[in-house]
Coordinates of C-alpha atoms in Angstrom, one line a residue:
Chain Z
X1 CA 18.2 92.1 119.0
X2 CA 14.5 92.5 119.6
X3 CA 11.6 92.8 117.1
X4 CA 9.1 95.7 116.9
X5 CA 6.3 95.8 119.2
X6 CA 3.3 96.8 119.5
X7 CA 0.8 97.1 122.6
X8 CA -2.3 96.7 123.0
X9 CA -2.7 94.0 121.0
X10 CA -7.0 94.3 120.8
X11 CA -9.2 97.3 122.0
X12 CA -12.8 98.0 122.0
X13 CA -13.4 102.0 122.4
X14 CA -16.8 103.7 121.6
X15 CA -17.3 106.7 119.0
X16 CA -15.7 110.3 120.4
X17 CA -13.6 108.9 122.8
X18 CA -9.8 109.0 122.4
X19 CA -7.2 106.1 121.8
X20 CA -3.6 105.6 122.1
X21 CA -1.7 103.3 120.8
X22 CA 2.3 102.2 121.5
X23 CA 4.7 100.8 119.4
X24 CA 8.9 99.7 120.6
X25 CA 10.7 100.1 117.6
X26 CA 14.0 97.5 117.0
X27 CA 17.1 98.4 118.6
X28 CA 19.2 100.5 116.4
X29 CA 16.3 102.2 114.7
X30 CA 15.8 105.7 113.7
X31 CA 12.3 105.8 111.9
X32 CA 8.8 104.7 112.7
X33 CA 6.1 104.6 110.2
X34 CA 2.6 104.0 111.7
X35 CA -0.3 102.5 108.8
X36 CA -3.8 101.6 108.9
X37 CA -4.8 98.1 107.5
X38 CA -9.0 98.3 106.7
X39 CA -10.1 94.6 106.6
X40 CA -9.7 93.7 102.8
X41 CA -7.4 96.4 101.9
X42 CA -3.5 96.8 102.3
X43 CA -1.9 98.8 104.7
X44 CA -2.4 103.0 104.3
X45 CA 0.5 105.0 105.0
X46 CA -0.6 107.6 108.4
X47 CA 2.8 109.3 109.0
X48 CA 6.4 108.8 109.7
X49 CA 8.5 109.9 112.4
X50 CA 12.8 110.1 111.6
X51 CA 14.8 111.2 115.2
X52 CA 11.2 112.8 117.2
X53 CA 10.3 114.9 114.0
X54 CA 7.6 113.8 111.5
X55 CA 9.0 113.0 108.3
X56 CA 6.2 112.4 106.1
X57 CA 2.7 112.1 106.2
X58 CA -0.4 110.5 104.4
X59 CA -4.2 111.4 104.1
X60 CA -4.9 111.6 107.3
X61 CA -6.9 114.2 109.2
X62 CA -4.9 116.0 112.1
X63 CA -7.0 114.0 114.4
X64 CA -4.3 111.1 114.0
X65 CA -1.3 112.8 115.5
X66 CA 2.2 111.1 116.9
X67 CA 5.1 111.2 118.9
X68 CA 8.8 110.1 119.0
X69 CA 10.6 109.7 121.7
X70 CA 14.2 109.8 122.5
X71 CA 14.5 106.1 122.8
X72 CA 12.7 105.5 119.0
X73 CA 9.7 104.5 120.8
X74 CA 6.0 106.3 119.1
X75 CA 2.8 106.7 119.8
X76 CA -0.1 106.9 117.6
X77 CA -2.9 109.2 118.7
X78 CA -6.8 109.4 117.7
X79 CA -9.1 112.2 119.0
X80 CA -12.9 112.1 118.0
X81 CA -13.2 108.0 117.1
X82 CA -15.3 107.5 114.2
X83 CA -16.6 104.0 113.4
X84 CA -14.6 103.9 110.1
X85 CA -11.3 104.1 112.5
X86 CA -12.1 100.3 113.1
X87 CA -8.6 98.8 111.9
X88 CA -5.4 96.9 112.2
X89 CA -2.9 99.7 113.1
X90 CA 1.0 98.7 112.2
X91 CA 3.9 100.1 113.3
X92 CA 7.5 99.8 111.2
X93 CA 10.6 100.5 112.2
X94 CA 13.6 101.4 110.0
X95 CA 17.0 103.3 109.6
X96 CA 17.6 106.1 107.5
X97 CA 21.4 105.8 106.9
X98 CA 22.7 109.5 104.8
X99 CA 19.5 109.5 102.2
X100 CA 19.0 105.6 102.5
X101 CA 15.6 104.4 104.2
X102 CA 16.2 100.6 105.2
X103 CA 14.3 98.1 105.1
X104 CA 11.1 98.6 107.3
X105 CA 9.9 95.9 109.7
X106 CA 6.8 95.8 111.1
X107 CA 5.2 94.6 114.2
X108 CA 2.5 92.5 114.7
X109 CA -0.2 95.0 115.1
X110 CA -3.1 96.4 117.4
X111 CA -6.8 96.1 116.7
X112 CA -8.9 98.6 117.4
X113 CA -12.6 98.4 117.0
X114 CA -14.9 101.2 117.6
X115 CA -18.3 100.9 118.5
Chain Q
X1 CA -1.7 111.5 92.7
X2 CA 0.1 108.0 93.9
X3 CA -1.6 105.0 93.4
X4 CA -0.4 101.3 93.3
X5 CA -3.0 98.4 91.7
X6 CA -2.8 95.3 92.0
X7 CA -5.8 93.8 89.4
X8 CA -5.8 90.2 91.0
X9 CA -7.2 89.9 94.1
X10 CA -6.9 85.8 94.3
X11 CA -4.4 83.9 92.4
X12 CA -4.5 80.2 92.5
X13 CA -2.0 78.0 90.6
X14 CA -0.5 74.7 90.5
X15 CA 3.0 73.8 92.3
X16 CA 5.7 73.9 90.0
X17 CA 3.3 76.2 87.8
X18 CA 4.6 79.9 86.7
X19 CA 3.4 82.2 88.7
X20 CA 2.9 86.1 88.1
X21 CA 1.8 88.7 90.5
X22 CA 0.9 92.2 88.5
X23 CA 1.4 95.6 90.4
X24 CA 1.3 99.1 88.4
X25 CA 1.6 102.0 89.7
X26 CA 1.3 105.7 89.1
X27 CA 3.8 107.9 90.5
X28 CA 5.3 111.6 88.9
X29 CA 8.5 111.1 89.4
X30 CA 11.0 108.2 90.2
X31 CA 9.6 105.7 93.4
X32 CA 11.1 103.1 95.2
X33 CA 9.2 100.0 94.1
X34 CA 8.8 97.0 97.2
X35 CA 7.2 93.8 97.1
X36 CA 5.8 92.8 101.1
X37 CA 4.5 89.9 101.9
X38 CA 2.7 88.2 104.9
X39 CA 2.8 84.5 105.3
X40 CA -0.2 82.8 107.7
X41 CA -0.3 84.3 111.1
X42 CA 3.3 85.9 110.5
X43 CA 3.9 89.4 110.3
X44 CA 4.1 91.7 106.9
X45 CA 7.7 91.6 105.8
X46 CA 10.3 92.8 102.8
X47 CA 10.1 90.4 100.0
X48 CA 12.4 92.5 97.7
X49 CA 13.0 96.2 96.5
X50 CA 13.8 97.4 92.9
X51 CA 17.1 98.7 93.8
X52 CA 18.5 95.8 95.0
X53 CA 17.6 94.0 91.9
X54 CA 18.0 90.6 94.3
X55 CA 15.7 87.4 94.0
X56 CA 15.0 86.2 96.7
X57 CA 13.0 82.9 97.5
X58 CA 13.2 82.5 93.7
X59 CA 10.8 85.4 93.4
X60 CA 12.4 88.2 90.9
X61 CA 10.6 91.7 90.2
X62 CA 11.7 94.1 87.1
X63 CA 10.5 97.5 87.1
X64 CA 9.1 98.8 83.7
X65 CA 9.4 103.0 83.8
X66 CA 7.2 102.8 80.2
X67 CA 4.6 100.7 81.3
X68 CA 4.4 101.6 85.5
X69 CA 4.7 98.1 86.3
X70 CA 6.9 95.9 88.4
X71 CA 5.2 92.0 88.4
X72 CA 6.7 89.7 90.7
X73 CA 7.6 86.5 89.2
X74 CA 8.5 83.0 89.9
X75 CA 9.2 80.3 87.2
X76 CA 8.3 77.0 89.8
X77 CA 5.3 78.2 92.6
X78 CA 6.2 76.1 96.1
X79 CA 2.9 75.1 98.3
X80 CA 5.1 77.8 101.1
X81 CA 4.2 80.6 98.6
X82 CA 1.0 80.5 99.2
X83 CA 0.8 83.8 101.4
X84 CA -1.0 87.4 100.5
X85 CA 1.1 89.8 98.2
X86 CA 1.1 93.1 98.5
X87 CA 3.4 96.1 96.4
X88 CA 4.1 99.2 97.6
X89 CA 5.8 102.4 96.9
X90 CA 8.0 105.2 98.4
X91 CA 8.7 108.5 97.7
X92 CA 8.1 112.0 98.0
X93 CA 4.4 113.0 98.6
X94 CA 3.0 116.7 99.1
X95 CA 3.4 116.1 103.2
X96 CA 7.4 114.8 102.9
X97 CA 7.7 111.0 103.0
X98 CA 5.1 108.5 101.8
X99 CA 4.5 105.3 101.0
X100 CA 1.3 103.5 99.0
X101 CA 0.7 100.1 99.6
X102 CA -1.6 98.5 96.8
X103 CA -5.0 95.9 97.9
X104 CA -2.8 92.8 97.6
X105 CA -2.9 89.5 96.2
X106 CA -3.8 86.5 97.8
X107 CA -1.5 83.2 96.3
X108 CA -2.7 80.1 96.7
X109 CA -0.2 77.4 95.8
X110 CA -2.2 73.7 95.0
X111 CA -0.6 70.3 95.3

């Protein structure tokens, strides 16, 4: 059974340019939850995808945008980078079993920095 | 709205000292309460939820409705506590699923 990953690990983009970011979720997972981690704070809920659909989102503008894809892999999309986009970006996968949500695990994260 | 604090941001104690983590939380309705945590260089990972009313690593978490809290506890710290603490929360938010993760806590176990 493999973890969740995430790729890249690091990347530098400027402001206005667009990023995307990957994330393989663990085998046998339905879910993906994507969060932003601000140095100093805790992680801040972006949005969750359950079987390609979003499930749930945070306070996020719609330039943060996501896909599923049939295999439980995601992506996290960001148009227009703004400096304050500079963060730790974690993926977690999970299984919703009938109304149950699993446990989530995450994976080990992709910094972006944008000058 | 949905908020989760966490008032300490560093907690140092002794080994074999009590230790207390505090977490409240404000929420309309009835959350799932979590405790992660994130050992050095290791990833963020499930310490224990409220449903499961487990304790695990000798670390137990009760959740008080009245007071909107749920404070991790441990009667004897180890120095392998020492790791950053954060609680979160799921439920239903006005966009479908969410989940609020509080600062965290920083533990730091002494010999």
């Amino acid at each position: 059974e493999t973890g969740v990953t995430q790729s890249p690990t690091h990347l530098i983009k400027t402001r206005g340019q667009q990023v995307t970011l990957r994330c393989s979720s663990q085998s046998g997972h339905n879910t993906v939850s994507w969060y932003q981690q601000a140095l100093g704070q805790g992680p801040q809920f972006i949005f969750q995808y359950y079987r390609e659909e979003e499930n749930g989102r945070g306070n996020f503008p719609p330039r943060f945008s996501g896909l599923q894809f049939p295999n439980y892999s995601s992506e996290l999309n960001v148009n227009a980078l703004e400096l304050d986009d500079s963060a730790l970006y974690l993926c977690a996968s999970s299984l919703i079993s009938g109304r149950d949500l699993r446990e989530q695990f995450f994976g080990p994260g992709t910094r972006l920095t944008v000058l | 709205a949905q908020r989760v604090t966490q008032p300490e941001k560093l907690l140092s104690v002794f080994k074999g000292a009590p230790v207390e983590l505090k977490c409240n939380y404000s929420y309309s309705g009835s959350p799932e309460l979590f405790w992660y945590v994130q050992y050095s260089r290791q990833r963020l990972q499930l310490l224990l939820r409220h449903i499961s009313r487990e304790s695990i690593k000798g670390f137990t978490a009760d959740l008080n409705k009245g007071e909107t809290s749920f404070h991790l506890k441990k009667p004897f710290a180890q120095e392998e506590d020492s790791a950053m603490y954060y609680c979160a929360l799921s439920g239903r938010g006005n966009y479908g699923q969410n989940f609020v993760f509080g600062p965290g806590t920083r533990l730091s176990v002494l010999p």
